[in-house]
Structure formats: structure tokens, C-alpha cells
Amino acid sequence: MFRIFFVLLILLNSLFAGSEKIYFYTTESNINNFKSLKISFDRYLQKFGGFEFQPFKNQRTFEKYLKDSESVIIISSWHYQNIAKDYNLEAKLIAEKKGTITDSQVLVGYKNMPYRGVVASAYDKAYSKELLSELVSSGSKKLTVLSVPKEIDALMSVGFKMSKFAIVSQDSFNLLKEINPFLAKNLEVYAKSEPKYRMIVAESKIKKANSRLIEIFKNMSSNRVGLDILGQLRIDNMKPVSKKDLENIKE
Amino acid sequence: MKIVLTVILLFLSLFAETPKVVVINSNDKLEKYSDSYLAFKDDFEGNFSTIVVSDMKSREIKEYLYDEYPDIIYTIGSQAYQYAHLYTPEKEIYFSSIVNWKRLPTTPKTFGVSHELHSEMQLTLIKTLFPEIKKIGVVYSRYTEDLINEFQERGKNLGIEIVAHRVFEGTSDISEFHSFMDNIEALTVIPEPTLFRKESLLKEVLTLAKKRELAIFSYHKLFLDYGAVLIISADNQTTGRQISAMISSRDRDGEKVQYPAGTNLIFNKRVADNIGLEYNPVLLYMFNEIVE
């Protein structure tokens, strides 16, 4: 009798207990399947307790949820730099891929094209515009951004004349060179951005999140399932942010 | 003098006419049309008005177009295009979501985004996701001969051999598909009218491909029920944004009718695992939907 009562109590508790959320929104990683990402993350996090992964497609909605949040968040470093002060955020971990915590974006197009027409990009539109003004400064005024679902779409849209240029990560351009060297050989890099930090795991400085969560993310690359999920985010690992990098990110 | 000139220019810019834009949607109840429309609406920075053909009589559409007399018309679906072309052929008309646009009457001021993806775009995606596949079979007839030639040419750029099998109206049957399927690792199903008209043959072909554990690629999720492992289609939202970018950029040097710039990918992981098809797990992020 006591056992049944106990089981019922646990069940009720799990039904009404609010799970701790991990909020995800990134301008940089063109992930197309949030449903699959959420399922994978939730399944993985279940082993560690009542955690839930909550991805957002819309920046405004994401920021609305951030207010009064005790959650751990995953965002792009560019977005972090823009909002860290307003939301009292502190970067804890930084994404790593192929041993580097930074990545560069390139502006790619057919040879000898004037800076005019459409630029395909799989990044958030505001971020794309900012990148464009960094890459071609005043030339960006005559360029119109077309948002596409994937970086490979952006590259192919240049290759098959749907756009004049594409902004993609150097990694994606290298992938195209491997897969379709015939197409890639006609394209050239017009400009390359300064290395930018990859995505960041952060928490509120005031309302600290469950410290276990940071540990869970830090250890994700040590097992197969965790590695597969990181792969869906297009990264290999999450490592602690060094003091020096933290200062640089804040700048 | 300089100041006067600046003031005049500023004054003139205030009254400079911005082009009048009208969107004509064939039917706002159809998801593929509304996806393109909503994406256009979100992306386009100028003003525009909208009418829906399915809610209006021909006379009302004619009157509306004559009254408004827009500079630019974006038509979604073939009905909308036909009205715009009929009543205002002298205007800039953009179209999207039209199957086989080449049958449409056009003018030098016709622009648009085709419904069909570029063949090399499809093959590049297949190679990215399934790098081991080198021989792909495609069924064609006299109606799709040009498409097959293009697939074969484009395949060469990617080191993929396209094995074509021709079907004939009335005479083709399943027995001739056995030797064809001996030579291929995957089957790409294109909208092939001769094959589609004979539904029983189409089903037999798909069943045989499934029995032989071939990877089936197609363009519509309906084929998931017949064992397709990958569906590649145009992303309708991107198409809406693409039209918005074509209008906004005012770049008339580019291709007048473009291929869709965005793709939508559905991966049937269950089938891939069942037939032992190797895929790159690192690239799973690319799929819009994964069937587990």
C-alpha cells in the first residue's frame, strides 16, 4: 500500500514539477530540423534529470523568454555580444570544431562581379547584413539579402545563377569544393571575415542555473550519443571559456 | 547653390514614385501557395496589396487590375499568372509555384521562379548526403528526354552515372525493369507523365525497387509511403523570399526565370537503416524532417 502511494507521489511530482529549460537560438547555425534536435537533446538530458531543450526560431520570442530566466542558453557569439549586458549573461562554454573555437565567413561569387544584386545567406538576416557591411563596407548598400535554409543552398544558388553572391562559413565552402569541385572551381572568395567565436553556452549572472547542466554540456563529447547531437549543431565539443576569450567576447 | 540643389533633390525624392506592387494568389487555402505568400509578406520591405483569385469573379479581377494598374505583379500559381498576363501583359509580372512554366505565354517583362529544382542541385545534395552512390537510375519517356539529357550531363560533373530507362505508352511493362535495376544503386523518381499515367506500372516499379533494396529518391513526400529514402523539393518559403529579392534588388541582368534557391529535405532514416544505406551522420542537421 505504501509502495503504491509512493509511486503515485513520484508520478504526480514528475507531472507537476517544472523542468529546467535550456533555451536555444542561434543566428549562425542553419539547423533545419528543430524537432529532431529537441527529441535528441531531451532524450539525452533525461538521463540527468528534469531538463528540457527548448529551441526558438524567432529571436524576439527567444529574448522574451530570457527575461527572469534561470535557464542555460545556447546562442551565437554575435548575439551574445549584443545582449549579454541587457540580460546579465555570462559565457561559460564555447563551441569547438576541428580544434578551433572561431570560424570565418566568406563572400563567394563568380569572378569579376560588381557588388550589386542578391546575396544568398543561411544566417539570420540582421546578422547577414552586418557581415556584409564588414566584408564589403559601402558596397553592401547595393546588395539584397536572400535568406535560404542551408549554406549548401546558398552556394548552389550562386553556382546556378539564382544569386550573385553567397555568405557562408569557410567550412561550407570547403565542403562544396570536396563534393562538387566542378562548380566550386568557378567561384572565388571576394572577402573573408575576421575569425569569429563559435556558439556559446551562457547563464544569468544573477539567477544562476543548475551547475550540473554546464557539466553535462562540457562532457557531451565524451560519448557517442552526445557527439551525434553536437554534430547536429555542427560542432565537435563545448569547452570552458578562458578568461582571455571571455574578455574578447565582451568587446 | 549646392544647398539649393540638395533641397531640390530631397524634395523630389519625397515625391518620387515607388512602384505599385500587387500580389495575386491563386488560392490562399493551398499550403504551398500560402507558404510562399507569407514569406514574401515578411520579407518584402515595400507596400503591396493582395487579391485572391479563388475568392473573386473574372470580371472583378479585371476591374481590380485596371483600377489599380500596378507596376509590378507577383502571381502565385498558374491561374493568377494567367489573369495578370491576360489583363496587364505590358507590366512586370513575376510568378512562382507553377509546374512546367515553359508552357506559359511570356513577355520580355516576365520573371519568376520555377517549381522544379536544378538537376545538378539535386545531384549535389544526393552526393553530399550519400557519397557512396555512384549509379542512379531514372525512368523517362519522350516527354522528359531533355531532362534526362541534362541529368546525364550534370551527373558527369559529380562523378555520378545516370542510367536512363525509356518507357513507351501502352507497351512498357514491369518485366523490362529487372535488367535496368541490375545496373543501379538508386532510383530517382521524376514527374514522368507516361509512367504516372499508368499507375499500376509506377507502383510495380516502386515495389520492385524496394524489394531490391535500392535507395529511392523523389520530389514529393507521397513517395515516403512507397519506400523513398530521400525527398528533395523546393522550399516554398524561400521561393517567396526569392521573388521579394528579385523585385527589391532591381537587378534585371540576372536570369529572368530562376530555379528555386532553397531546398526542403526529408530523410527516411528508418528505410535507410533497413536497406543498409550509408549516410553521413554529421550532415543530419541539413534535413528538415527525419522519419525515424
XYZ file of C-alpha atoms in Angstrom, chain A residues 30-215:
186
model
C 21.385 26.923 -40.049
C 19.664 23.988 -38.426
C 16.637 22.844 -40.354
C 15.122 20.288 -38.081
C 14.349 21.638 -34.608
C 12.010 18.743 -33.920
C 14.742 16.160 -34.328
C 17.206 18.314 -32.367
C 14.739 18.668 -29.496
C 13.975 14.934 -29.414
C 17.689 14.091 -29.376
C 18.506 16.650 -26.684
C 15.538 15.738 -24.462
C 16.337 12.047 -24.719
C 19.954 12.752 -23.802
C 19.156 15.130 -20.939
C 16.525 12.813 -19.456
C 19.317 10.639 -18.082
C 20.500 13.519 -15.918
C 17.192 14.766 -14.504
C 14.298 17.049 -15.369
C 15.892 19.115 -18.100
C 14.244 20.194 -21.309
C 15.669 21.604 -24.516
C 13.684 24.500 -25.959
C 14.784 25.740 -29.378
C 13.496 29.040 -30.799
C 13.149 30.054 -34.415
C 12.447 33.667 -33.638
C 14.919 35.989 -31.959
C 12.267 38.216 -30.385
C 10.409 35.295 -28.793
C 13.679 33.866 -27.541
C 14.632 37.126 -25.867
C 11.182 37.449 -24.325
C 11.665 34.086 -22.625
C 15.111 35.085 -21.446
C 13.706 37.667 -19.059
C 13.619 36.339 -15.488
C 15.070 33.103 -16.749
C 17.271 30.836 -14.717
C 17.942 28.748 -17.746
C 21.098 27.867 -19.512
C 21.115 29.288 -23.003
C 22.904 28.424 -26.228
C 23.398 31.350 -28.595
C 25.746 32.635 -31.248
C 28.671 34.740 -30.017
C 27.449 37.674 -32.145
C 24.058 37.554 -30.439
C 25.701 37.119 -27.031
C 27.794 40.243 -27.578
C 24.632 42.182 -28.402
C 22.524 41.100 -25.437
C 24.894 39.928 -22.660
C 24.776 43.277 -20.845
C 20.993 43.673 -21.029
C 20.306 40.188 -19.741
C 23.277 39.892 -17.342
C 24.639 36.891 -19.147
C 27.931 35.195 -18.571
C 29.548 32.865 -21.122
C 30.506 29.529 -19.614
C 31.328 27.261 -22.522
C 32.280 27.815 -26.115
C 31.810 25.533 -29.098
C 34.779 23.905 -30.726
C 35.085 22.416 -34.195
C 38.163 20.796 -35.686
C 40.152 22.130 -32.719
C 39.194 25.782 -33.189
C 36.720 27.973 -31.308
C 36.474 30.500 -34.142
C 35.215 30.388 -37.701
C 35.378 32.821 -40.618
C 32.701 33.684 -43.117
C 33.456 34.218 -46.777
C 31.702 36.126 -49.528
C 31.731 33.938 -52.611
C 30.736 34.660 -56.220
C 31.672 34.167 -59.867
C 34.752 36.102 -60.936
C 34.655 39.840 -61.687
C 31.162 40.572 -60.411
C 30.259 44.086 -59.221
C 28.764 44.357 -55.725
C 25.176 44.511 -56.948
C 22.239 42.099 -56.825
C 21.253 39.294 -54.491
C 23.371 37.660 -51.778
C 22.166 34.280 -50.542
C 22.733 33.540 -46.886
C 21.611 30.882 -44.434
C 22.304 33.178 -41.483
C 19.813 35.380 -39.728
C 19.046 38.404 -41.953
C 20.260 41.058 -39.490
C 23.467 39.106 -38.940
C 23.923 38.715 -42.721
C 23.582 42.457 -43.221
C 26.134 43.153 -40.505
C 28.516 40.626 -42.021
C 28.070 42.215 -45.430
C 28.927 45.669 -44.166
C 32.041 44.200 -42.559
C 33.029 42.333 -45.717
C 32.334 44.912 -48.417
C 31.671 48.084 -46.372
C 29.919 50.673 -48.583
C 29.428 48.126 -51.387
C 26.839 46.348 -49.245
C 24.211 49.027 -49.980
C 23.535 47.653 -53.443
C 23.215 44.076 -52.221
C 19.933 42.436 -51.219
C 19.995 39.517 -48.786
C 18.052 36.381 -49.664
C 17.610 34.002 -46.720
C 17.927 30.340 -47.706
C 17.614 27.252 -45.487
C 21.137 25.847 -45.808
C 24.647 27.045 -46.604
C 24.864 24.489 -49.401
C 21.709 26.092 -50.879
C 23.407 29.495 -50.694
C 26.461 28.186 -52.543
C 24.425 26.367 -55.173
C 22.259 29.417 -55.715
C 25.383 31.309 -56.767
C 26.580 28.387 -58.857
C 23.271 28.107 -60.722
C 22.717 31.878 -61.038
C 19.886 32.455 -58.572
C 22.060 34.926 -56.685
C 25.241 36.880 -57.395
C 26.982 36.083 -54.113
C 26.718 33.858 -51.057
C 27.897 34.390 -47.495
C 28.890 31.068 -45.997
C 31.323 29.687 -43.467
C 34.737 28.725 -44.754
C 33.882 25.145 -43.661
C 30.878 25.024 -46.014
C 32.822 26.372 -48.960
C 35.445 23.689 -48.329
C 32.662 21.075 -48.288
C 31.431 22.249 -51.704
C 34.964 22.001 -53.083
C 35.010 18.362 -51.988
C 31.559 17.431 -53.278
C 31.302 19.451 -56.450
C 34.772 20.683 -57.433
C 33.451 21.432 -60.924
C 31.072 24.044 -59.514
C 33.465 25.340 -56.834
C 36.325 25.986 -59.244
C 34.336 28.767 -60.947
C 33.696 30.551 -57.672
C 36.099 32.807 -55.885
C 36.315 34.293 -52.424
C 35.750 38.062 -52.584
C 36.213 38.744 -48.895
C 36.835 36.855 -45.662
C 35.666 37.960 -42.232
C 37.825 38.197 -39.146
C 37.650 34.934 -37.161
C 34.509 34.952 -35.024
C 33.819 32.935 -31.921
C 31.523 29.958 -32.399
C 28.326 29.488 -30.371
C 28.256 29.939 -26.619
C 26.645 28.313 -23.598
C 25.764 31.047 -21.109
C 23.796 31.581 -17.916
C 22.435 34.529 -15.969
C 24.946 36.116 -13.579
C 22.141 36.829 -11.119
C 19.942 33.767 -11.287
C 22.475 31.007 -11.660
C 21.256 27.914 -13.424
C 21.783 24.372 -12.243
C 25.564 23.975 -12.308
C 25.123 20.330 -13.329
C 23.859 21.479 -16.699
C 27.119 23.187 -17.558
C 28.946 19.983 -16.616
